[in-house]
Each structure stands twice: as structure tokens, then as C-alpha cells.
Amino acid sequence: MQDQYQRNIGYMRISVTDRCNLRCQYCMPHGMQWLEHSQILTYEEIVRLARIAITLGIRRFKLTGGEPLVRHDLVGLVSQLSSLEGCEQVTLTSNGILLAEQAEALAQAGLQAVNISLDTLDRAQYKAITGQDALDKVLESIQASLQAGLKVKINTVLLQENESQLVRLASLAQNQPVDVRFIELMPIGSGAQGRGLSPHKARKRLKQHWPDLADVQEKRGNGPAHYQASAGLQGRIGWIEAVSHTFCNECNRIRLTSTGQLKPCLCYEHGMDFRALLRGGASDEELAAQMRQLIFEKPKAHCFEDAGQITEHRQMVQIGG
Ligand code: SAM
Ligand code: SF4
């Protein structure tokens, strides 16, 4: 459906948990309290909301978290969502720690693509950023996902620390059909204290290595990334510049948090408590009407450039990045 600014909203990010098996510095501070299981939407509740969203034209779903694969039987949820009439796509974003062992089953259940988060190829630095010595598992997951027939994108957050790793990371696109995307650090939660690297600086580094790297007008997924290609790379290099290049006029998404809050924009805490509506006995028609209203009123733009206006004070891991 269209919102009040005539944007087509067709994509929902669904967070299935606030828990994670990593502690990325910019996403999850130490000492966070997990939510009780009863506070998290059940798979039945998630599937019901997805079915209603489909009736409003939202047909593509991305499972996120926290780390979605720490939740029991994610394969079962993928299977239920992908079997919904009208569902066009189910994809996943994962840190890759538990993905190698589940990639085949996820693909069989109908998963089409996976974004794997990876900020460095240096083992010690990986541990420093994420808190776990688990780089090998992520690399295994990339191969297992490709073998399972999933489309694979690597997501790298641009940090001061990983500047020297950017060419190595981009080289993952060299001999395999993998896109590598660089994401500007967003001032949400711990990200506000992080030291991000400017995409401009990062692009210059890659351009030194691949001088023919040039923009391509290709749409490769649901997100706001713009892509570049080089004859030396099989996959594409993507740039997601939420802060320095606002893409709000093309925004196509809403977010469902693990506690059932439907959020129209990442930047503002505003949203609607669908868990209360579901558990209060709302009918499908009532849920659809509330969803329609919330989407219609989606804010025009985020406010990352003016930190004082940001009203979302939760961590990314709690919202579902
Ligand atoms: N655990 C999964 C993962 O790491 O892919 C899914 C959830 S994680 C919150 C989703 C994505 O958000 C990851 O690619 C992560 O790097 C990114 N992210 C987290 N905090 C961020 C921030 N402050 N700015 C930009 N990206 C961020
Ligand atoms: Fe966990 Fe993903 Fe956040 Fe890292 S970015 S702490 S893997 S939720």
C-alpha cells in the first residue's frame, strides 16, 4: 500500500528475538537484560501479522534480531511464512555463527537469500569487535549458504577500526557470486558512541584497488543500497549511506520488533503495540485497520543528521536492525 507521501510500502523486517550470541560493540552493550519469553511474539502471532500485512501489499519479509538463528526452529517459521498465499520472499540477516549447519534446511524451507554480517577478516579484530573468536564459523557459513543455493550478501559496518580490512572484505566478491555492502554507522543505541568511517573515505580506498569501480543502476534486493561494479569482481559492491545520503523518499519498509511493536521508522520510538492488540482479542479486520493507519502515517524522513531529534533510545539489537 502507499503511505501519505505516495511511497510504496511492501517490505517488513521482522525481529524474532532480542537475544544474540555476539556482542558487537556498536549494537549491544554489556549487561543487557534479556526479555522474558512471554514478552516475545510467538511464531503463531508473527505469522498472523504477516498474513494480514500481505493483504495490505507487504509481500516481502526479512527475519532479523538479535540473532534470529538463536531462536528455536527458525526453519519452521521460514516454512510457515514462505507458504503464506501472496508471500513473495523470505530472507534472513544473520551473524553467521549458527548458519552453516542450518543453511540447507533454511533453503529447503523457502528462504531465498541471506545477509551475513562481517566487519573484518582479521581473527583478532573479529574477536575485539564481536566478543567471540568465531571468524571461521562465519566463513564456513558463507560457503554453506552458497552451496545451499541462497543468494548471499555480506554486510560490513564502516568503522575506524576496519578501514584496513575494506579491500580484503570487498575481495570476497572476487571469485564468487557474493555482494559486499558497506553500511554507514547509524547513531542508534551504542552506535551513537561508535567511531564510524565515512563512506567517501571507504570508496576512495576501494577505487585505489579497483580503478574501474563504477556505479551501476541495478536494484538488487529490497534495501536502499546503491551498487558499484568492477571487471575484477564477480559480485557487486554496495553502499548503504543512511546518514550522509538520506534515502527516505524511497523507503519501502516497516519493522516489527520482537515484542510486537510495529515501527514505521527506525529513528523514532513511535510505533503501535500489536502484541497488546493480538492478545487483547483483536479481529483480523481490526489488526488490518490499525496496520493500514500506522503505515499511512509513516514519517516523511529520519533525523539522523540532527541527533537531538532522535527519539529511539533502544539498542539496535532490541529493535531489530
Ligand atoms: N544479528 C544479525 C546480524 O548481525 O546480521 C541481525 C541483527 S543486526 C542488528 C542487523 C544488522 O544491523 C547487522 O548487519 C549489523 O551490523 C547492523 N547494525 C547494528 N547496529 C548498527 C548501527 N548502529 N549502524 C549501522 N548498522 C548497524
Ligand atoms: Fe548481535 Fe547482530 Fe547486534 Fe552483532 S549486530 S550484536 S550479531 S544483533
Coordinates of N, CA and C and ligand atoms in Angstrom, one line a residue, residues 13 20 26-27 64-68 93-95 115 117 155 157 183-186 188 191 316-317 321, ligand 1:
R13 N 10.5 -5.9 8.0 CA 11.6 -6.6 8.8 C 11.0 -7.1 10.1
C20 N 21.2 -12.5 21.4 CA 22.3 -12.7 20.4 C 23.5 -13.4 21.0
Y26 N 28.9 -1.8 18.6 CA 28.0 -0.7 18.2 C 26.6 -1.1 18.3
C27 N 26.3 -2.4 18.7 CA 24.9 -2.9 18.7 C 24.4 -3.3 20.1
T64 N 15.1 -10.9 11.3 CA 16.3 -10.3 11.9 C 16.2 -10.5 13.4
G65 N 17.0 -9.8 14.1 CA 17.0 -9.8 15.6 C 17.8 -8.7 16.2
G66 N 18.4 -8.9 17.3 CA 19.1 -10.1 17.8 C 19.6 -11.0 16.7
E67 N 20.0 -12.2 17.1 CA 20.4 -13.1 16.1 C 19.3 -14.1 15.9
P68 N 18.7 -14.1 14.7 CA 17.5 -14.9 14.5 C 17.7 -16.4 14.7
T93 N 18.7 -12.0 7.9 CA 20.0 -11.4 8.2 C 20.6 -12.1 9.5
S94 N 21.8 -12.5 9.4 CA 22.4 -13.3 10.4 C 23.9 -12.9 10.6
N95 N 24.4 -13.2 11.8 CA 25.8 -13.0 12.0 C 26.6 -14.2 11.6
N115 N 21.7 -12.2 4.4 CA 22.7 -11.2 4.6 C 23.6 -11.6 5.7
S117 N 26.6 -10.7 8.4 CA 27.3 -9.6 8.9 C 28.7 -10.0 9.2
N155 N 27.4 -7.9 4.9 CA 27.1 -6.6 5.4 C 28.3 -6.2 6.3
V157 N 29.8 -3.0 8.6 CA 29.6 -1.7 9.1 C 30.9 -0.9 9.0
I183 N 28.0 -0.4 5.2 CA 26.9 0.3 5.9 C 27.5 1.4 6.7
E184 N 27.0 2.6 6.5 CA 27.4 3.7 7.4 C 26.9 3.5 8.8
L185 N 27.7 3.7 9.8 CA 27.3 3.5 11.2 C 26.2 4.5 11.5
M186 N 25.1 4.0 12.1 CA 23.9 4.8 12.4 C 23.9 5.2 13.9
I188 N 22.2 5.0 16.4 CA 21.1 4.4 17.2 C 21.8 3.6 18.3
G191 N 25.6 2.6 18.8 CA 26.1 3.2 17.5 C 26.4 4.7 17.6
M316 N 20.1 -1.3 18.8 CA 19.7 -1.9 17.6 C 19.2 -3.4 17.8
V317 N 19.9 -4.1 18.7 CA 19.6 -5.5 18.9 C 18.2 -5.6 19.5
G321 N 17.7 -4.7 13.7 CA 18.3 -3.8 12.7 C 18.0 -4.2 11.3
Ligands
SAM1 N1 22.4 -10.5 14.3 C1 22.1 -10.3 12.9 C2 23.2 -9.7 12.2 O1 24.2 -9.3 12.8 O2 23.1 -9.7 10.9 C3 20.8 -9.5 12.7 C4 20.6 -8.3 13.5 S1 21.8 -7.0 13.3 C5 21.1 -5.7 14.4 C6 21.4 -6.4 11.7 C7 22.4 -5.5 11.1 O3 22.4 -4.3 11.7 C8 23.8 -6.0 11.1 O4 24.4 -6.1 9.8 C9 24.6 -5.0 11.9 O5 25.9 -4.9 11.5 C10 23.8 -3.8 11.7 N2 23.9 -2.8 12.7 C11 23.8 -2.9 14.1 N3 24.0 -1.7 14.7 C12 24.2 -0.8 13.7 C13 24.4 0.6 13.7 N4 24.5 1.4 14.8 N5 24.6 1.2 12.5 C14 24.6 0.5 11.3 N6 24.3 -0.8 11.3 C15 24.1 -1.5 12.5

